[in-house]
Structures are given as C-alpha cells and as structure tokens.
Amino acid sequence: MKLKQTGFLIALVFGLIVSACTDDMGPLDDNGPVISESSQGAIQMTNNGAARRMIVVFKEGADLEAQGQKLRGFGVATLSKLNKIHAISAMIPEHANSVLLNDPSILRIDEDVIVSIKKKPDGVGKPPKDEPDEPDNQQTPYGITLINADGLANTGSGVNVAVFDTGIDYNHPDLAANVKGGINTINTKKSYKDDNGHGTHVSGTIAALDNSEGVVGVAPQANLYGVKVLDRSGSGYLSDIIEGLEWAEVNGIDVINMSLSTDSDIQSFEDAVDYACNSAGIVIVCAAGNDGTTVDYPAAYASTIAISAIDSTYAVPYWSNIGKPIDFAAPGVGIKSTWLKGKYNTISGTSMSSPHAAGIAALAVAANSSATPAHIMSIMVSHADYIGSLTSNQQGNGVVDASAGL
Ligand code: CA
C-alpha cells in the first residue's frame, strides 16, 4: 500500500499535466488521477519530462520488493505490486526506457491502458437527462422475466458476486442488505461508494432485493461486493482492475461482473483474468462492448464469458458488439435497475446484459457450489435458449436461462 500511496501523488501530478495538453479527458476526479474518457491506449504524455503509466512484467520468481526498489533507483515512480502476474505498475519517464528494455529480469512492459464503460455512438445508454425515477412498488423488469429468473426458489443465497465498476450505492434500500463489502483500488483509502450510477445499476440487475419496492435482481439473495476500479466518469486503469482481481481471489469471490472494456489486447489483462478463472476458480462475466464492432477485452479472452445484448423482442441492437468470442446474449435494451440516492433508472448497453448473465452464473454456483468455472460454463451452455432468428456470432450459445440454477 505504501507503493500505491507514493504513486498516487505522482500520478495526480501527471494527471494534471494530461488535463492541460489533451482535449478529450474526463472530469477531474476526486478519487485519483485525471484520466481520459478515451478508451484507446494509455494516457498520452507528450510534454517535457514525459512519463507513461505502464505495467512492468518480471520473469517468474522475481522478488517484486527488490525489483520495485531497483525501478525507483532508475527514477521510475512505482504504483502497485501485481503479484499474480509478477508485475509492478509504474510511471516510467522516457529516460528510463532504454535501461528497462535491457534489464534481463524484465519479461515485458505493457501499457497500463484505460478501461471504461463504453458509451454508444448515439448516446443511447447514457444516463437520461430526466431525473431518475423515485421508488415505487416492486416491479419485475422484463429482462428478469425473459431469462426465466422470476420467482425462483434458488435466490443465489451464499454466493459472492463482485461488481468491478464505478462502485455500489451501498445505502440503496433495494441493495443494502445484500452488499457485504468491497474495495476502491483507485485509492484504497477511499470507499467503494458509487459516484456514477453505472455500478449501482449493474448491481441491481444481479441482486436487487425481492421486497416491496423498486426492482428485483436475477439472484436476489446473492452477496454483492463493490470493487471500484472506475472513477466517476466511468474510466479506470488496467492495473487497478488487476489489483481488484487479486482482492477478489483472497476474498472468496465466486463470480465477477465486468461491464467495462477496452479495444486494446494487453497480455497482462489476459494473464490476470486467466489466473482468476483457472487458478482461483472465479467465474468472470464480461460485457462485449457497445460500438457495433468486434468483441472488446476482457470479454474476448478465452477464460471470460462474453455477453452481447438483445432487446425484449430477442433482436440484437446495432450497437452490440458481436463475433466468435460471444458466449451468450442477455437483455440490454431499456433495462430498469437501481441508481444513486435510492432511485431507479432505465438505461441500455451490453453493460446491462452482462449482469443478467452474472446473476445466472450466481444461481448456477448456488446449485453447484464446488463446480469449477468450466463446469459452471457448461451448465449455462446446456440451459441457454438458442434463438433461431439470431446467428451464433450474435448470441453464442444462446440467451442465458435461469434453469441453469436448477
Ligand atoms: Ca426490490
């Protein structure tokens, strides 16, 4: 954590430099560095004294403590240790590049890319300009009914689901009883309280309470954990997501929802999700992305479950990313769920589809508590509903179905 603290201050300084020399950055965030809303590549730092935020990957067995000291000796500001992938995230000044490239203990240096909530080209899925809805008598959102998750005996009780997102409004009356903990990996001294709304919305689709108000989730008694890896503009660094994966591994998380993505294929990201899935036994469900192109990362990695969007008529919206990596489709158009300050909102995106599938995964885990992620995947496949009017690039194995939790 000491590493993190030093780096945070330095990153903040560089963040301010960024805001002075780019034209597409997000708002100043009180949780950490200023970061660009662009999801492409690492932050550009082209002014004098340029430093880039990178992930330095060492050969297996490296002593990260000693390597961190060595990096600092080269004028590198270290940010955090990423133990499972033998790496350290760091701000690397240009003058240190050649030294690091010739260091035999370093395997690779990856960009610490920006990962974000993907906004759709036409702004569909952005929080509506209207005020969010006030609470009302509980209604079952159409998505819950469409995947046959309405009124089940299996409620996902005892399953730990982590929402890697902008946080969770843990005081929301339709969520609070299910929220059991979390972490803010952007700044570990701050809480994981949601300052955007997106993470709260995702959380409600997974596990809003079956009570008298608002909405109901797919797995209304699952335990929710907020892993705040995205700032209030909906963007975050890959290294903070990798830190969140390590937190999930030591905290007994069964299922992770990642309604976030990047176009960049980064080996450190793939290695980190592979470890969480294959070694830590966590089912990782990811949104495919919303730019109407191929499937983004991490959804496109083999160890994660990639989810595309359908609407209430089983049509795939033009903005849903599709392709061979898609594993399942799930409702993602006009989804009502929980929002900040105890309210509710109806929004669209594969960000809304992924939590339907994560909820189904939670039901499957509840019914098969010792199953591996591969086994949970095969259960979900055998219960999915293949839609004849859709291609397999659009729906993968079909629309997720709650019978996977029988
Ligand atoms: Ca409710």
Short mmCIF file of C-alpha atoms and ligand atoms in Angstrom, two decimals:
data_model
loop_
_atom_site.label_atom_id
_atom_site.label_comp_id
_atom_site.label_asym_id
_atom_site.label_seq_id
_atom_site.Cartn_x
_atom_site.Cartn_y
_atom_site.Cartn_z
CA MET A 1 0.00 0.00 0.00
CA LYS A 2 2.98 2.28 0.51
CA LEU A 3 3.84 1.81 -3.14
CA LYS A 4 0.34 2.81 -4.05
CA GLN A 5 0.36 5.96 -1.98
CA THR A 6 3.57 7.36 -3.42
CA GLY A 7 2.43 6.57 -6.90
CA PHE A 8 -0.95 8.11 -6.36
CA LEU A 9 0.55 11.52 -5.66
CA ILE A 10 2.84 11.29 -8.65
CA ALA A 11 0.03 10.05 -10.86
CA LEU A 12 -2.06 13.00 -9.72
CA VAL A 13 0.66 15.42 -10.77
CA PHE A 14 0.96 13.75 -14.16
CA GLY A 15 -2.80 13.66 -14.40
CA LEU A 16 -2.93 17.42 -14.13
CA ILE A 17 -0.34 17.66 -16.89
CA VAL A 18 -2.54 15.47 -19.03
CA SER A 19 -5.54 17.69 -18.49
CA ALA A 20 -3.55 20.62 -19.79
CA CYS A 21 -2.50 19.01 -23.04
CA THR A 22 -5.35 16.82 -24.26
CA ASP A 23 -8.82 17.80 -25.32
CA ASP A 24 -10.85 14.71 -24.56
CA MET A 25 -10.26 13.97 -20.91
CA GLY A 26 -12.87 13.25 -18.32
CA PRO A 27 -13.68 15.48 -15.40
CA LEU A 28 -11.23 15.96 -12.55
CA ASP A 29 -11.81 13.02 -10.28
CA ASP A 30 -11.54 13.24 -6.55
CA ASN A 31 -10.64 9.57 -6.32
CA GLY A 32 -7.37 9.69 -8.17
CA PRO A 33 -5.63 10.75 -11.30
CA VAL A 34 -7.36 12.65 -14.04
CA ILE A 35 -7.87 10.21 -16.84
CA SER A 36 -9.03 10.48 -20.38
CA GLU A 37 -12.52 9.34 -21.31
CA SER A 38 -10.98 7.94 -24.46
CA SER A 39 -10.63 4.20 -24.06
CA GLN A 40 -7.83 3.97 -26.56
CA GLY A 41 -4.40 3.21 -25.22
CA ALA A 42 -2.60 4.69 -22.28
CA ILE A 43 -2.72 8.32 -21.36
CA GLN A 44 -0.71 10.41 -23.75
CA MET A 45 2.01 12.35 -22.03
CA THR A 46 3.92 14.11 -24.70
CA ASN A 47 5.10 17.20 -22.88
CA ASN A 48 8.60 17.68 -21.47
CA GLY A 49 9.56 15.05 -18.93
CA ALA A 50 7.11 12.63 -20.50
CA ALA A 51 6.30 9.60 -18.39
CA ARG A 52 3.94 6.80 -19.29
CA ARG A 53 1.88 4.67 -16.99
CA MET A 54 2.97 1.10 -17.71
CA ILE A 55 2.88 -2.43 -16.27
CA VAL A 56 6.39 -3.81 -15.88
CA VAL A 57 6.21 -7.61 -16.01
CA PHE A 58 9.09 -9.56 -14.48
CA LYS A 59 10.18 -13.11 -15.10
CA GLU A 60 8.55 -15.68 -12.83
CA GLY A 61 10.04 -15.86 -9.35
CA ALA A 62 11.20 -12.25 -9.31
CA ASP A 63 11.30 -10.52 -5.91
CA LEU A 64 8.88 -7.65 -6.54
CA GLU A 65 10.06 -5.75 -3.46
CA ALA A 66 13.65 -5.71 -4.71
CA GLN A 67 12.57 -5.02 -8.29
CA GLY A 68 10.48 -2.08 -7.10
CA GLN A 69 13.50 -0.60 -5.32
CA LYS A 70 15.58 -1.05 -8.42
CA LEU A 71 12.94 0.69 -10.56
CA ARG A 72 12.82 3.63 -8.18
CA GLY A 73 16.60 3.85 -8.49
CA PHE A 74 16.07 4.48 -12.21
CA GLY A 75 13.70 7.34 -11.45
CA VAL A 76 10.58 5.24 -12.01
CA ALA A 77 7.61 6.01 -9.75
CA THR A 78 6.17 2.65 -8.69
CA LEU A 79 2.40 2.47 -8.13
CA SER A 80 1.34 -1.03 -7.10
CA LYS A 81 2.55 -4.60 -6.98
CA LEU A 82 0.56 -7.05 -9.11
CA ASN A 83 1.72 -10.29 -7.51
CA LYS A 84 -0.15 -12.86 -9.56
CA ILE A 85 1.25 -11.62 -12.85
CA HIS A 86 4.73 -10.86 -11.38
CA ALA A 87 4.39 -7.18 -12.25
CA ILE A 88 4.60 -3.65 -10.93
CA SER A 89 2.58 -0.76 -12.31
CA ALA A 90 4.65 2.37 -12.63
CA MET A 91 5.13 5.79 -14.18
CA ILE A 92 8.11 5.38 -16.47
CA PRO A 93 9.95 8.51 -17.54
CA GLU A 94 11.31 8.46 -21.05
CA HIS A 95 14.94 8.44 -19.92
CA ALA A 96 14.41 5.09 -18.14
CA ASN A 97 13.06 3.26 -21.20
CA SER A 98 16.36 2.03 -22.59
CA VAL A 99 17.60 0.86 -19.17
CA LEU A 100 14.44 -1.17 -18.61
CA LEU A 101 14.43 -2.65 -22.10
CA ASN A 102 17.89 -4.07 -21.43
CA ASP A 103 17.08 -5.41 -17.94
CA PRO A 104 17.23 -9.23 -18.06
CA SER A 105 14.81 -9.58 -15.11
CA ILE A 106 12.04 -7.86 -17.10
CA LEU A 107 9.92 -10.11 -19.30
CA ARG A 108 7.75 -7.45 -20.92
CA ILE A 109 6.39 -3.93 -20.46
CA ASP A 110 2.67 -3.48 -21.16
CA GLU A 111 0.68 -0.29 -21.44
CA ASP A 112 -1.45 0.40 -18.38
CA VAL A 113 -4.40 1.15 -20.63
CA ILE A 114 -7.60 2.98 -19.79
CA VAL A 115 -10.57 0.64 -19.45
CA SER A 116 -14.02 2.16 -19.36
CA ILE A 117 -17.75 1.96 -19.55
CA LYS A 118 -18.34 2.00 -23.28
CA LYS A 119 -20.66 4.74 -24.43
CA LYS A 120 -22.63 4.10 -27.56
CA PRO A 121 -22.24 6.36 -30.61
CA ASP A 122 -25.71 7.85 -30.35
CA GLY A 123 -25.55 8.31 -26.61
CA VAL A 124 -28.10 5.54 -26.02
CA GLY A 125 -27.48 4.17 -22.58
CA LYS A 126 -26.14 7.37 -21.13
CA PRO A 127 -28.00 8.33 -18.01
CA PRO A 128 -31.14 10.07 -19.20
CA LYS A 129 -31.34 13.81 -18.72
CA ASP A 130 -34.62 13.31 -16.87
CA GLU A 131 -34.43 12.87 -13.16
CA PRO A 132 -34.07 9.21 -12.14
CA ASP A 133 -37.27 7.52 -11.01
CA GLU A 134 -38.38 7.64 -7.41
CA PRO A 135 -39.03 4.30 -5.68
CA ASP A 136 -42.37 2.65 -6.37
CA ASN A 137 -43.99 -0.70 -5.67
CA GLN A 138 -41.73 -3.54 -6.79
CA GLN A 139 -41.95 -4.41 -10.47
CA THR A 140 -40.14 -7.26 -12.17
CA PRO A 141 -38.01 -5.83 -15.01
CA TYR A 142 -38.70 -7.53 -18.37
CA GLY A 143 -35.14 -8.85 -18.52
CA ILE A 144 -35.65 -10.92 -15.37
CA THR A 145 -38.80 -12.46 -16.84
CA LEU A 146 -37.19 -13.02 -20.25
CA ILE A 147 -34.40 -15.16 -18.74
CA ASN A 148 -36.93 -17.02 -16.56
CA ALA A 149 -35.46 -15.74 -13.30
CA ASP A 150 -38.78 -14.56 -11.88
CA GLY A 151 -39.83 -16.04 -8.54
CA LEU A 152 -37.32 -18.89 -8.30
CA ALA A 153 -36.60 -20.99 -5.20
CA ASN A 154 -32.87 -20.55 -5.95
CA THR A 155 -32.04 -16.97 -4.97
CA GLY A 156 -28.25 -17.21 -5.22
CA SER A 157 -28.02 -17.23 -1.43
CA GLY A 158 -24.45 -17.58 -0.14
CA VAL A 159 -22.80 -16.81 -3.49
CA ASN A 160 -20.28 -13.95 -3.53
CA VAL A 161 -20.54 -11.71 -6.58
CA ALA A 162 -18.08 -8.86 -7.15
CA VAL A 163 -19.09 -5.94 -9.34
CA PHE A 164 -15.98 -4.40 -10.97
CA ASP A 165 -17.35 -1.00 -11.80
CA THR A 166 -17.85 2.55 -10.50
CA GLY A 167 -18.75 1.25 -7.03
CA ILE A 168 -22.07 0.46 -5.38
CA ASP A 169 -24.51 2.77 -3.61
CA TYR A 170 -24.43 0.51 -0.56
CA ASN A 171 -27.11 2.54 1.20
CA HIS A 172 -29.67 1.92 -1.55
CA PRO A 173 -32.73 0.39 0.16
CA ASP A 174 -33.11 -2.17 -2.65
CA LEU A 175 -29.47 -3.32 -2.34
CA ALA A 176 -28.13 -2.55 1.13
CA ALA A 177 -28.96 -5.89 2.77
CA ASN A 178 -27.00 -7.75 0.08
CA VAL A 179 -23.90 -5.53 -0.01
CA LYS A 180 -21.26 -7.27 2.11
CA GLY A 181 -18.09 -5.35 1.35
CA GLY A 182 -15.71 -4.14 -1.29
CA ILE A 183 -12.63 -2.10 -2.11
CA ASN A 184 -11.66 1.01 -4.03
CA THR A 185 -8.48 0.07 -5.88
CA ILE A 186 -8.15 3.56 -7.42
CA ASN A 187 -7.46 4.85 -3.92
CA THR A 188 -7.57 2.19 -1.23
CA LYS A 189 -8.13 4.84 1.44
CA LYS A 190 -11.47 5.78 -0.10
CA SER A 191 -14.69 3.80 -0.04
CA TYR A 192 -16.24 1.85 -2.88
CA LYS A 193 -19.34 4.04 -2.85
CA ASP A 194 -20.63 4.65 -6.36
CA ASP A 195 -20.19 8.21 -7.69
CA ASN A 196 -21.50 7.50 -11.21
CA GLY A 197 -24.60 5.26 -11.05
CA HIS A 198 -23.39 2.60 -13.50
CA GLY A 199 -22.10 0.17 -10.87
CA THR A 200 -25.26 0.55 -8.80
CA HIS A 201 -27.36 -0.20 -11.88
CA VAL A 202 -25.34 -3.33 -12.69
CA SER A 203 -25.61 -4.45 -9.04
CA GLY A 204 -29.40 -4.17 -9.04
CA THR A 205 -29.75 -6.42 -12.06
CA ILE A 206 -27.64 -9.05 -10.32
CA ALA A 207 -29.11 -8.87 -6.84
CA ALA A 208 -31.71 -6.19 -6.10
CA LEU A 209 -33.80 -7.38 -3.16
CA ASP A 210 -37.08 -9.20 -3.55
CA ASN A 211 -39.06 -6.87 -1.29
CA SER A 212 -41.90 -4.37 -1.67
CA GLU A 213 -40.06 -1.66 -3.66
CA GLY A 214 -38.22 -0.94 -6.86
CA VAL A 215 -36.93 -3.85 -8.91
CA VAL A 216 -35.77 -7.41 -8.27
CA GLY A 217 -32.47 -8.95 -9.40
CA VAL A 218 -31.66 -12.30 -11.01
CA ALA A 219 -30.18 -13.62 -7.74
CA PRO A 220 -31.91 -11.53 -5.05
CA GLN A 221 -30.07 -13.10 -2.10
CA ALA A 222 -26.55 -13.18 -3.58
CA ASN A 223 -23.85 -11.30 -1.66
CA LEU A 224 -22.65 -8.20 -3.53
CA TYR A 225 -19.11 -6.82 -3.30
CA GLY A 226 -18.24 -3.48 -4.84
CA VAL A 227 -14.81 -3.36 -6.46
CA LYS A 228 -14.43 0.26 -7.52
CA VAL A 229 -11.99 0.25 -10.41
CA LEU A 230 -13.65 3.03 -12.45
CA ASP A 231 -13.83 6.68 -11.48
CA ARG A 232 -16.92 8.86 -11.60
CA SER A 233 -16.51 9.41 -15.34
CA GLY A 234 -16.54 5.62 -15.82
CA SER A 235 -12.86 5.14 -16.63
CA GLY A 236 -10.02 3.40 -14.85
CA TYR A 237 -6.56 1.94 -15.28
CA LEU A 238 -5.99 -1.71 -16.14
CA SER A 239 -3.59 -2.03 -13.17
CA ASP A 240 -6.41 -1.09 -10.78
CA ILE A 241 -8.57 -3.83 -12.30
CA ILE A 242 -5.74 -6.34 -11.88
CA GLU A 243 -5.42 -5.23 -8.24
CA GLY A 244 -9.17 -5.83 -7.89
CA LEU A 245 -8.77 -9.35 -9.27
CA GLU A 246 -6.20 -10.12 -6.56
CA TRP A 247 -8.60 -8.72 -3.95
CA ALA A 248 -11.35 -10.99 -5.29
CA GLU A 249 -9.06 -14.02 -5.14
CA VAL A 250 -8.24 -13.53 -1.45
CA ASN A 251 -11.81 -12.60 -0.51
CA GLY A 252 -13.59 -15.73 -1.71
CA ILE A 253 -15.41 -14.19 -4.65
CA ASP A 254 -17.29 -16.75 -6.77
CA VAL A 255 -18.48 -14.61 -9.69
CA ILE A 256 -17.18 -11.31 -11.13
CA ASN A 257 -19.15 -8.99 -13.40
CA MET A 258 -17.09 -6.68 -15.61
CA SER A 259 -19.29 -4.25 -17.52
CA LEU A 260 -16.17 -2.48 -18.75
CA SER A 261 -13.90 -2.83 -21.73
CA THR A 262 -11.01 -1.71 -23.87
CA ASP A 263 -10.17 -2.22 -27.55
CA SER A 264 -6.58 -2.97 -26.56
CA ASP A 265 -5.47 -6.59 -26.21
CA ILE A 266 -2.98 -6.46 -23.32
CA GLN A 267 -1.18 -9.63 -22.24
CA SER A 268 -1.20 -8.58 -18.56
CA PHE A 269 -5.01 -8.34 -18.66
CA GLU A 270 -5.37 -11.79 -20.21
CA ASP A 271 -2.89 -13.31 -17.73
CA ALA A 272 -4.74 -11.73 -14.79
CA VAL A 273 -8.20 -12.98 -15.81
CA ASP A 274 -6.74 -16.39 -16.68
CA TYR A 275 -5.27 -16.65 -13.19
CA ALA A 276 -8.53 -15.57 -11.52
CA CYS A 277 -10.54 -18.10 -13.53
CA ASN A 278 -8.21 -21.08 -13.82
CA SER A 279 -6.28 -20.86 -10.54
CA ALA A 280 -8.68 -19.01 -8.22
CA GLY A 281 -11.86 -20.59 -9.64
CA ILE A 282 -13.76 -17.36 -10.25
CA VAL A 283 -16.40 -17.17 -13.00
CA ILE A 284 -15.82 -13.88 -14.88
CA VAL A 285 -18.69 -12.48 -16.93
CA CYS A 286 -17.99 -9.52 -19.26
CA ALA A 287 -19.84 -7.05 -21.47
CA ALA A 288 -18.94 -7.39 -25.16
CA GLY A 289 -18.89 -3.61 -25.75
CA ASN A 290 -21.19 -1.17 -27.49
CA ASP A 291 -19.53 0.19 -30.61
CA GLY A 292 -21.12 -2.23 -33.04
CA THR A 293 -17.80 -3.89 -33.85
CA THR A 294 -15.90 -6.98 -32.72
CA VAL A 295 -15.87 -8.10 -29.10
CA ASP A 296 -13.77 -5.94 -26.74
CA TYR A 297 -11.42 -7.10 -24.00
CA PRO A 298 -11.61 -8.68 -21.47
CA ALA A 299 -14.79 -10.26 -22.91
CA ALA A 300 -12.82 -11.63 -25.88
CA TYR A 301 -10.40 -13.61 -23.70
CA ALA A 302 -10.95 -17.36 -23.57
CA SER A 303 -11.30 -17.59 -19.78
CA THR A 304 -14.07 -14.97 -19.55
CA ILE A 305 -17.75 -15.26 -20.53
CA ALA A 306 -18.66 -12.69 -23.22
CA ILE A 307 -22.20 -11.28 -23.32
CA SER A 308 -23.98 -9.49 -26.18
CA ALA A 309 -27.23 -7.53 -25.92
CA ILE A 310 -30.77 -8.35 -27.04
CA ASP A 311 -33.97 -6.39 -26.58
CA SER A 312 -37.40 -7.58 -25.41
CA THR A 313 -38.12 -8.98 -28.90
CA TYR A 314 -34.87 -11.02 -28.99
CA ALA A 315 -33.37 -8.65 -31.58
CA VAL A 316 -29.71 -7.63 -31.24
CA PRO A 317 -29.31 -3.82 -31.21
CA TYR A 318 -26.94 -2.45 -33.87
CA TRP A 319 -24.51 -1.21 -31.21
CA SER A 320 -23.93 -4.54 -29.50
CA ASN A 321 -20.51 -5.95 -30.29
CA ILE A 322 -20.73 -9.45 -31.71
CA GLY A 323 -18.43 -12.15 -33.07
CA LYS A 324 -16.92 -15.52 -32.35
CA PRO A 325 -15.99 -14.77 -28.71
CA ILE A 326 -19.65 -14.19 -27.73
CA ASP A 327 -20.76 -16.89 -25.27
CA PHE A 328 -24.33 -15.76 -24.55
CA ALA A 329 -26.82 -12.97 -25.19
CA ALA A 330 -28.87 -11.28 -22.47
CA PRO A 331 -31.29 -8.35 -22.20
CA GLY A 332 -29.55 -4.98 -22.54
CA VAL A 333 -32.05 -2.52 -24.01
CA GLY A 334 -34.21 -0.36 -21.74
CA ILE A 335 -33.21 -2.08 -18.50
CA LYS A 336 -34.63 -0.68 -15.29
CA SER A 337 -32.48 -1.04 -12.17
CA THR A 338 -31.20 0.72 -9.08
CA TRP A 339 -29.49 4.14 -9.26
CA LEU A 340 -27.78 6.59 -6.95
CA LYS A 341 -29.56 8.11 -3.94
CA GLY A 342 -32.12 5.35 -3.62
CA LYS A 343 -33.53 5.96 -7.09
CA TYR A 344 -34.01 3.90 -10.28
CA ASN A 345 -33.01 4.37 -13.91
CA THR A 346 -33.74 2.74 -17.26
CA ILE A 347 -30.65 2.51 -19.50
CA SER A 348 -29.18 0.36 -22.29
CA GLY A 349 -25.90 -1.34 -23.15
CA THR A 350 -24.07 -4.64 -23.00
CA SER A 351 -23.17 -3.30 -19.52
CA MET A 352 -26.78 -4.16 -18.65
CA SER A 353 -26.65 -7.56 -20.40
CA SER A 354 -23.58 -8.84 -18.57
CA PRO A 355 -25.15 -8.64 -15.07
CA HIS A 356 -28.13 -10.72 -16.22
CA ALA A 357 -25.63 -13.45 -17.15
CA ALA A 358 -23.57 -12.92 -13.98
CA GLY A 359 -26.78 -13.41 -11.99
CA ILE A 360 -27.42 -16.67 -13.83
CA ALA A 361 -23.83 -17.75 -13.07
CA ALA A 362 -24.51 -16.99 -9.39
CA LEU A 363 -27.62 -19.20 -9.48
CA ALA A 364 -25.58 -21.99 -11.10
CA VAL A 365 -22.87 -21.64 -8.43
CA ALA A 366 -25.54 -21.73 -5.69
CA ALA A 367 -26.80 -25.03 -7.08
CA ASN A 368 -23.30 -26.48 -7.67
CA SER A 369 -21.09 -24.94 -5.01
CA SER A 370 -17.93 -26.93 -5.75
CA ALA A 371 -18.11 -26.58 -9.53
CA THR A 372 -15.18 -25.10 -11.46
CA PRO A 373 -15.75 -22.12 -13.78
CA ALA A 374 -15.57 -24.54 -16.72
CA HIS A 375 -18.33 -26.65 -15.18
CA ILE A 376 -20.49 -23.56 -14.48
CA MET A 377 -19.98 -22.53 -18.11
CA SER A 378 -21.08 -25.95 -19.37
CA ILE A 379 -24.20 -25.81 -17.17
CA MET A 380 -25.03 -22.35 -18.55
CA VAL A 381 -24.48 -23.61 -22.11
CA SER A 382 -26.76 -26.61 -21.69
CA HIS A 383 -29.58 -24.41 -20.32
CA ALA A 384 -29.25 -21.48 -22.76
CA ASP A 385 -32.07 -20.79 -25.22
CA TYR A 386 -30.78 -20.75 -28.81
CA ILE A 387 -32.81 -18.25 -30.83
CA GLY A 388 -33.38 -19.35 -34.41
CA SER A 389 -33.55 -15.81 -35.79
CA LEU A 390 -30.08 -14.92 -34.47
CA THR A 391 -26.65 -16.04 -35.67
CA SER A 392 -24.16 -17.69 -33.34
CA ASN A 393 -21.93 -14.63 -33.71
CA GLN A 394 -24.80 -12.66 -32.19
CA GLN A 395 -25.81 -14.99 -29.37
CA GLY A 396 -23.01 -17.52 -28.85
CA ASN A 397 -24.68 -20.50 -27.18
CA GLY A 398 -27.96 -18.65 -26.85
CA VAL A 399 -29.80 -16.42 -24.38
CA VAL A 400 -28.90 -17.19 -20.76
CA ASP A 401 -31.62 -19.03 -18.84
CA ALA A 402 -32.18 -19.33 -15.10
CA SER A 403 -32.85 -23.05 -15.41
CA ALA A 404 -29.02 -23.24 -15.12
CA GLY A 405 -29.67 -22.79 -11.40
CA LEU A 406 -31.90 -25.83 -11.01
CA CA B 1 -36.92 -4.84 -4.77
#
